[in-house]
PDB file of C-alpha atoms in Angstrom:
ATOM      1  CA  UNK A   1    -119.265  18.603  82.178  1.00 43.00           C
ATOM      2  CA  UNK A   2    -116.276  20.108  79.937  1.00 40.00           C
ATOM      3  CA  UNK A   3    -113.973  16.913  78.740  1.00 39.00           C
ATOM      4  CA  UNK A   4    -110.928  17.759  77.066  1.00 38.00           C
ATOM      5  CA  UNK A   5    -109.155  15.661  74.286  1.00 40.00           C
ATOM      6  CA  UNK A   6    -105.841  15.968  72.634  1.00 37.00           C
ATOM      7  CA  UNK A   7    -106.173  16.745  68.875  1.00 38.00           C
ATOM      8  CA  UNK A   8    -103.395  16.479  66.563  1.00 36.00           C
ATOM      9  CA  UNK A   9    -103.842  18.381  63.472  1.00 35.00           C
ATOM     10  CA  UNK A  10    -101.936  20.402  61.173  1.00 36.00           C
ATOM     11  CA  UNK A  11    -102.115  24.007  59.603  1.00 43.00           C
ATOM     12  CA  UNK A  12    -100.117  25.287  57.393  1.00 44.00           C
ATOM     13  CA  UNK A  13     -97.878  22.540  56.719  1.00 37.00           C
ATOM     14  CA  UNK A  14     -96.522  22.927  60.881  1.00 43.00           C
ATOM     15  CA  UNK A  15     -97.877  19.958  63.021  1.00 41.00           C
ATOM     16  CA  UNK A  16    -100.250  21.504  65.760  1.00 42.00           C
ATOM     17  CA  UNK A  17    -101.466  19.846  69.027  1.00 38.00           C
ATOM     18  CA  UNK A  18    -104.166  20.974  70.553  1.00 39.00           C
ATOM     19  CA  UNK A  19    -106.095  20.918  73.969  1.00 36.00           C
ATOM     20  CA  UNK A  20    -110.231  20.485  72.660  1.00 34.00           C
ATOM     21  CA  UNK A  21    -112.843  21.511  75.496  1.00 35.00           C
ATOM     22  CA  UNK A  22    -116.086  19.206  74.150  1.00 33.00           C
ATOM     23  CA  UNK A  23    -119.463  19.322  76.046  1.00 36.00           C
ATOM     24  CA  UNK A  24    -122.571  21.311  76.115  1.00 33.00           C
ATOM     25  CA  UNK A  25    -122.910  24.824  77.509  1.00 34.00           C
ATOM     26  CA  UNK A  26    -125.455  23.374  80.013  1.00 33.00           C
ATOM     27  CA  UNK A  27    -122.585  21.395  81.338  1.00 33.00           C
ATOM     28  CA  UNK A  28    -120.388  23.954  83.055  1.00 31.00           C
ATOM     29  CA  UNK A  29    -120.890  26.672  84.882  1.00 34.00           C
ATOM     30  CA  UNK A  30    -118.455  29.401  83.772  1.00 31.00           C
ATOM     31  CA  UNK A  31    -120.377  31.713  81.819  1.00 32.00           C
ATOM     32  CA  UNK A  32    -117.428  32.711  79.312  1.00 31.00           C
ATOM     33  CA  UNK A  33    -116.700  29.056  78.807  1.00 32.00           C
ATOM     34  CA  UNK A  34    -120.334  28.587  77.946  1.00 33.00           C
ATOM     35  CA  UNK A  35    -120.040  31.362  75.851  1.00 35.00           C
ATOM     36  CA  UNK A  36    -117.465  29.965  73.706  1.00 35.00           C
ATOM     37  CA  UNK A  37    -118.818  26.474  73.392  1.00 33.00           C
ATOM     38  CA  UNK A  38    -122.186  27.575  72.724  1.00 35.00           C
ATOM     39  CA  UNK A  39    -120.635  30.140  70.005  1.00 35.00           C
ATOM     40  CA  UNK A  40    -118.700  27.007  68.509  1.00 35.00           C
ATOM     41  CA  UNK A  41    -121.605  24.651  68.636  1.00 35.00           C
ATOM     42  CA  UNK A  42    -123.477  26.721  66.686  1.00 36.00           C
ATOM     43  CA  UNK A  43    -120.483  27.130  64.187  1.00 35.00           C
ATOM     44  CA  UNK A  44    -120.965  23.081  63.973  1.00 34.00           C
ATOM     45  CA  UNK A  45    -124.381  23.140  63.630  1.00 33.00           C
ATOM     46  CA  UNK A  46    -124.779  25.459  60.888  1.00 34.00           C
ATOM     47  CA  UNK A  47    -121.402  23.962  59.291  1.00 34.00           C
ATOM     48  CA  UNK A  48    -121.855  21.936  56.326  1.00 34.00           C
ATOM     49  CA  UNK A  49    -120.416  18.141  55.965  1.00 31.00           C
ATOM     50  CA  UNK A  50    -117.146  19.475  54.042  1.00 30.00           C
ATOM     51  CA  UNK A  51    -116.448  21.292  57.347  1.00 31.00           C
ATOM     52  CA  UNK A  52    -115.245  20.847  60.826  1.00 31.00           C
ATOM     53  CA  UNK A  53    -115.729  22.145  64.116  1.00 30.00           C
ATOM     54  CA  UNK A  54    -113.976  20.392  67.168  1.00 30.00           C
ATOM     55  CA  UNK A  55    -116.581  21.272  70.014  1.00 30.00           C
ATOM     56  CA  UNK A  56    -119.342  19.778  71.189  1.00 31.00           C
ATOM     57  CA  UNK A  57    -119.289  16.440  69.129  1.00 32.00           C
ATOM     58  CA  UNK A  58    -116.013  14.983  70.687  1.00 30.00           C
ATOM     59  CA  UNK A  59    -114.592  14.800  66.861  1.00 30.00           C
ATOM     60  CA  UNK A  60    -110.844  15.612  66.550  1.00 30.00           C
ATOM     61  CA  UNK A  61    -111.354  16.100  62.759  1.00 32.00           C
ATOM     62  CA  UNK A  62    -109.628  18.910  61.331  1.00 33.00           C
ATOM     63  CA  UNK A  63    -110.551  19.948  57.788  1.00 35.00           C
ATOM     64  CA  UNK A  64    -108.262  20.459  54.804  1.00 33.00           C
ATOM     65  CA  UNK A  65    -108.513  23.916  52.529  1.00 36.00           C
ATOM     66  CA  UNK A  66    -107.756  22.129  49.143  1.00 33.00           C
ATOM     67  CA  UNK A  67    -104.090  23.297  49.186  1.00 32.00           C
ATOM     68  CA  UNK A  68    -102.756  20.131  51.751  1.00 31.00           C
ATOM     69  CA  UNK A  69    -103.628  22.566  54.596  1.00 35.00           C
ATOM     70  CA  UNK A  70    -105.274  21.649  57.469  1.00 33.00           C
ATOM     71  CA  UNK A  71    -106.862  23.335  60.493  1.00 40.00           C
ATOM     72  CA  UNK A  72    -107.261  22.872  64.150  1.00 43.00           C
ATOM     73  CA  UNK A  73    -110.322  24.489  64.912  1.00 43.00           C
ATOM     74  CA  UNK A  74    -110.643  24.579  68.541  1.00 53.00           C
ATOM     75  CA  UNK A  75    -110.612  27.704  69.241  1.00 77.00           C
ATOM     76  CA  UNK A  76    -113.623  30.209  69.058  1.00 95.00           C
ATOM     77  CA  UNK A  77    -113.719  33.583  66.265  1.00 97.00           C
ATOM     78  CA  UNK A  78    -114.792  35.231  69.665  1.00 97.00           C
ATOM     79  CA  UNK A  79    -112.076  34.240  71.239  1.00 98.00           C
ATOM     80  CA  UNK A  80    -109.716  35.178  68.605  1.00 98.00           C
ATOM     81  CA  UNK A  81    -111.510  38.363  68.618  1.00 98.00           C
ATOM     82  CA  UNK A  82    -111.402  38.990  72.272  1.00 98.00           C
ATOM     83  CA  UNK A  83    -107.754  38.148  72.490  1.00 98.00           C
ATOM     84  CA  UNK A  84    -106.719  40.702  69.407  1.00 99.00           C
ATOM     85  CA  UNK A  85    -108.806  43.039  70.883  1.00 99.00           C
ATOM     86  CA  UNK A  86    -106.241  43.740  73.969  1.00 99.00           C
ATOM     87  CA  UNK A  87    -103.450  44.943  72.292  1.00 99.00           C
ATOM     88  CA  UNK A  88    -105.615  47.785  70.766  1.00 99.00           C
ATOM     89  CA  UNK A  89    -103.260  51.278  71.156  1.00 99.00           C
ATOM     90  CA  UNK A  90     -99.969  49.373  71.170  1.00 99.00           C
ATOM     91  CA  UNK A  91     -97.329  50.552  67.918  1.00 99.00           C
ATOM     92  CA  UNK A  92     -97.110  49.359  64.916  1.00 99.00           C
ATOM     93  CA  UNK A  93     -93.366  48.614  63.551  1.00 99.00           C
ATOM     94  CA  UNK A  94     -92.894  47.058  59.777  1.00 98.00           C
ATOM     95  CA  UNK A  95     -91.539  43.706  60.146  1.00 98.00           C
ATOM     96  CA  UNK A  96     -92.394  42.953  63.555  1.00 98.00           C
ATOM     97  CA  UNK A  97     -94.012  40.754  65.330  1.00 98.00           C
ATOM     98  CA  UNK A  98     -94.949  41.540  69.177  1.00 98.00           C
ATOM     99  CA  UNK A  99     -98.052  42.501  69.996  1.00 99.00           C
ATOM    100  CA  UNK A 100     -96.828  44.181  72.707  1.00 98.00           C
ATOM    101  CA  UNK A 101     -93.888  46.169  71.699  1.00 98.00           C
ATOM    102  CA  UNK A 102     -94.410  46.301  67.992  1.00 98.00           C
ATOM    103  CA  UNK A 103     -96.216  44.362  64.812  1.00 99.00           C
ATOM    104  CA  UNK A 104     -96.906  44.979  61.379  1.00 99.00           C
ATOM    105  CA  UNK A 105    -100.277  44.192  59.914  1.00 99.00           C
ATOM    106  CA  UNK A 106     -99.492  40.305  59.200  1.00 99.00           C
ATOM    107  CA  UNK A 107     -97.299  39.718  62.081  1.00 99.00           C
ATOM    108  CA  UNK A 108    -100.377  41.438  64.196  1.00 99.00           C
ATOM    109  CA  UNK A 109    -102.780  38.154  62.305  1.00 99.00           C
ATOM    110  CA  UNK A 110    -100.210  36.045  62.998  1.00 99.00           C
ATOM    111  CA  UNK A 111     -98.911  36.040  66.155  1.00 99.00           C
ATOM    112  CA  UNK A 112    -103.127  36.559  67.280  1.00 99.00           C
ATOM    113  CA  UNK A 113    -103.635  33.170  65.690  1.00 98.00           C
ATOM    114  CA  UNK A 114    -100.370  31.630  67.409  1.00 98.00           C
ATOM    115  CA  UNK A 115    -101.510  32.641  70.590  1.00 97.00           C
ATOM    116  CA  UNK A 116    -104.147  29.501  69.387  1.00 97.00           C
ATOM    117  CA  UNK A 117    -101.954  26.883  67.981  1.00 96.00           C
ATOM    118  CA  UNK A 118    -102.593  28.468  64.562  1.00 97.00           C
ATOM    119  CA  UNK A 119     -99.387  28.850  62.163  1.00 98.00           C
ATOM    120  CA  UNK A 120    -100.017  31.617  59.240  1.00 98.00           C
ATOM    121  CA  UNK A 121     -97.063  33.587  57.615  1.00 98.00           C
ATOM    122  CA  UNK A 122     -95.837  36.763  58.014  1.00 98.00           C
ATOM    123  CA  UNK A 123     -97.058  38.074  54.638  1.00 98.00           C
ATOM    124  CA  UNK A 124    -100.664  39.711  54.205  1.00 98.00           C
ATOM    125  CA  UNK A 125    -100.351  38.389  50.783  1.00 98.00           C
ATOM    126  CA  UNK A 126     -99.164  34.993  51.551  1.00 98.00           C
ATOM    127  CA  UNK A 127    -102.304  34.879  54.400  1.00 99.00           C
ATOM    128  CA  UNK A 128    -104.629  35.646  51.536  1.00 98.00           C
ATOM    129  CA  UNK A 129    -104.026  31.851  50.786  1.00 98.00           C
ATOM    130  CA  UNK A 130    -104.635  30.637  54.607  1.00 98.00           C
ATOM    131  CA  UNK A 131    -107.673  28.640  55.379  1.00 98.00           C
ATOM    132  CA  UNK A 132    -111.024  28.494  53.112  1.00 98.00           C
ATOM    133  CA  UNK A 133    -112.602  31.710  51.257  1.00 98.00           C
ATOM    134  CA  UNK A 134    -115.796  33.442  52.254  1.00 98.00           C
ATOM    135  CA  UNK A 135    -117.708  36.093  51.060  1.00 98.00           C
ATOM    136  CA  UNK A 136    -117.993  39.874  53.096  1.00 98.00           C
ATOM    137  CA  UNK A 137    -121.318  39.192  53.727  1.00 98.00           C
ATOM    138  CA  UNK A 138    -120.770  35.879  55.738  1.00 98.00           C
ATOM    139  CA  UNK A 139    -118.041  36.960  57.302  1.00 98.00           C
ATOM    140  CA  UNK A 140    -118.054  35.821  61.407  1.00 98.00           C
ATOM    141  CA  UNK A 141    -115.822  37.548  64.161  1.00 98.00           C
ATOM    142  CA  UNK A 142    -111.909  36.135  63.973  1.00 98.00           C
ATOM    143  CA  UNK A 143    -112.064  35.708  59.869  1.00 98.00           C
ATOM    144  CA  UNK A 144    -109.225  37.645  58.358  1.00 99.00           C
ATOM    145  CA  UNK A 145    -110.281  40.160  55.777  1.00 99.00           C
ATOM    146  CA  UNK A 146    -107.395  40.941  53.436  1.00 99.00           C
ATOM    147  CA  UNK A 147    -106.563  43.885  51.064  1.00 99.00           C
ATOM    148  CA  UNK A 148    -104.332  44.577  48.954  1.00 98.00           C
ATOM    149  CA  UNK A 149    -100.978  44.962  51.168  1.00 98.00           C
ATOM    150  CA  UNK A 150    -102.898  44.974  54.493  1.00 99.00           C
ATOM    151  CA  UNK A 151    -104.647  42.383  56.519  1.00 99.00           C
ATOM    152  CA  UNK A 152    -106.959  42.597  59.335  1.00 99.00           C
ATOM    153  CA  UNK A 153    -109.228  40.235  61.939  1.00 99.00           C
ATOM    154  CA  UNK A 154    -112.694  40.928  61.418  1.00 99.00           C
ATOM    155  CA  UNK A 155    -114.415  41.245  65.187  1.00 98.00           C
ATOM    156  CA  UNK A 156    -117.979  41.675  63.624  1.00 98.00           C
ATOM    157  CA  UNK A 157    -120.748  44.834  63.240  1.00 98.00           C
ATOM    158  CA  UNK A 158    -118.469  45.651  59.858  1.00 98.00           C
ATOM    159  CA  UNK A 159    -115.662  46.254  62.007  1.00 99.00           C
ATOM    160  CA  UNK A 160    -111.694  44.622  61.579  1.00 99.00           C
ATOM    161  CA  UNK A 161    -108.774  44.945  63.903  1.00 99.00           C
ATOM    162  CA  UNK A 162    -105.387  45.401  62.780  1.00 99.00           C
ATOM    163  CA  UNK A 163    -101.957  46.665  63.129  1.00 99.00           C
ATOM    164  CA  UNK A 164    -102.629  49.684  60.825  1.00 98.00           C
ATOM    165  CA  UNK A 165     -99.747  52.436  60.304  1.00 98.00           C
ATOM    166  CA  UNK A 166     -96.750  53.739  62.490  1.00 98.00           C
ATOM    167  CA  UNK A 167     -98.772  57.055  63.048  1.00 98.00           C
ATOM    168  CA  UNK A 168    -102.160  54.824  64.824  1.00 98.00           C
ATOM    169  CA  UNK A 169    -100.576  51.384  65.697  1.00 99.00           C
ATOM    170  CA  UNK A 170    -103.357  48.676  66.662  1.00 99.00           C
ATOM    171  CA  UNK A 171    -106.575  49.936  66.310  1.00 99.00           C
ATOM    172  CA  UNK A 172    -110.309  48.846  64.961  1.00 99.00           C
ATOM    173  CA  UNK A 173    -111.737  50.566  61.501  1.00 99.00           C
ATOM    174  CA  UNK A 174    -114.392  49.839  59.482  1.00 99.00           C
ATOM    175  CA  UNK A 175    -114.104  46.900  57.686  1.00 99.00           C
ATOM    176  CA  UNK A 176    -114.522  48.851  54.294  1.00 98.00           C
ATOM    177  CA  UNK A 177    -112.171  51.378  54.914  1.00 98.00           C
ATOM    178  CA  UNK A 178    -110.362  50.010  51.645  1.00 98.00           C
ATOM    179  CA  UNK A 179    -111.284  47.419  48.999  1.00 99.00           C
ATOM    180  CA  UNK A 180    -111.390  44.133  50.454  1.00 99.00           C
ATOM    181  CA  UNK A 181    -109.501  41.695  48.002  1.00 99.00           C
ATOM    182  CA  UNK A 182    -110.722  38.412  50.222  1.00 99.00           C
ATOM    183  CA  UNK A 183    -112.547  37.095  53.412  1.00 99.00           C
ATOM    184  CA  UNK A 184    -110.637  34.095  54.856  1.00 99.00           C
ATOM    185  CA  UNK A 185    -112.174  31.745  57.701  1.00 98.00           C
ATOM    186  CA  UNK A 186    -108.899  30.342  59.615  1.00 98.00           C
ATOM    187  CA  UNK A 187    -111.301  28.770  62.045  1.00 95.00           C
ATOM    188  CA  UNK A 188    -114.765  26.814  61.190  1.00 87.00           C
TER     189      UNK A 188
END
């Protein structure tokens, strides 16, 4: 059986509540829930101590990236992923913010993570600063992967999606299209 707990945490300096799902996959029977908390329990399992994952252990920790910064982590990188990955065609327009009628690389990250209950600025730069460093090669579907001006959601197999120019809008690219400057893991 799913339970569900209220989790009060903060990211970014903005309080965020949360709705946790906790339980085992073997307890439901909705194959994309089971999906998700087996993706997360893993995420937990192969976490260590310094980190936090809120599924399957009924903890409403949340874990602090040295800066005063805390995050929720209830959702999935999957889910992030799966979520971005809908808006994929839509424009891109410099300064904004919809993922539906127009967003700019950061906004894109942004308003993704929102959708989640997670607050990061709309600055690629600023976001280079957002939750806790990782390198390329351990990167995990729903980190952001930041460049130099740009910013991205990494959705795995060296791939990122992102609000790229006014010419292609939001589309996927290879992750190495450009020098990445950092990898950053908004949820563990």
């Amino acid at each position: 059986m799913v339970s569900k707990e209220v989790v009060s945490s903060t990211v970014e300096k903005k309080p965020v509540t949360k709705v946790v799902e906790t339980g085992s996959a073997e307890d439901t029977d909705s194959n994309e829930t089971s999906s998700s908390t087996a993706s997360a329990a893993a995420s937990s399992s192969s976490a260590d101590s310094s980190q936090s994952a809120a599924s399957g252990d009924n903890s409403s920790e949340s874990s602090s990236d040295g800066n005063g910064d805390s995050e929720a982590g209830s959702a999935s990188g999957q889910a992030v992923v799966d979520y971005a990955l809908q808006f994929v065609g839509n424009p891109y327009v410099y300064g904004g913010s919809s993922l539906t009628n127009g967003t700019d690389c950061s906004g894109f990250t942004m308003s993704v993570y929102a959708h989640f209950g997670y607050s990061l600025p709309h600055s690629s730069s600023a976001q280079r600063s957002c939750g806790r460093g990782v390198s390329y090669s351990e990167a995990q579907p729903g980190d952001i992967i930041c460049y130099s001006g740009h910013v991205g959601i990494y959705i795995g197999n060296g791939q990122i999606v992102h609000a790229s120019t006014p010419s292609s809008g939001i589309k996927v690219s290879s992750a190495t299209y450009k020098s990445i400057i950092t990898v950053r893991r908004i949820i563990d």
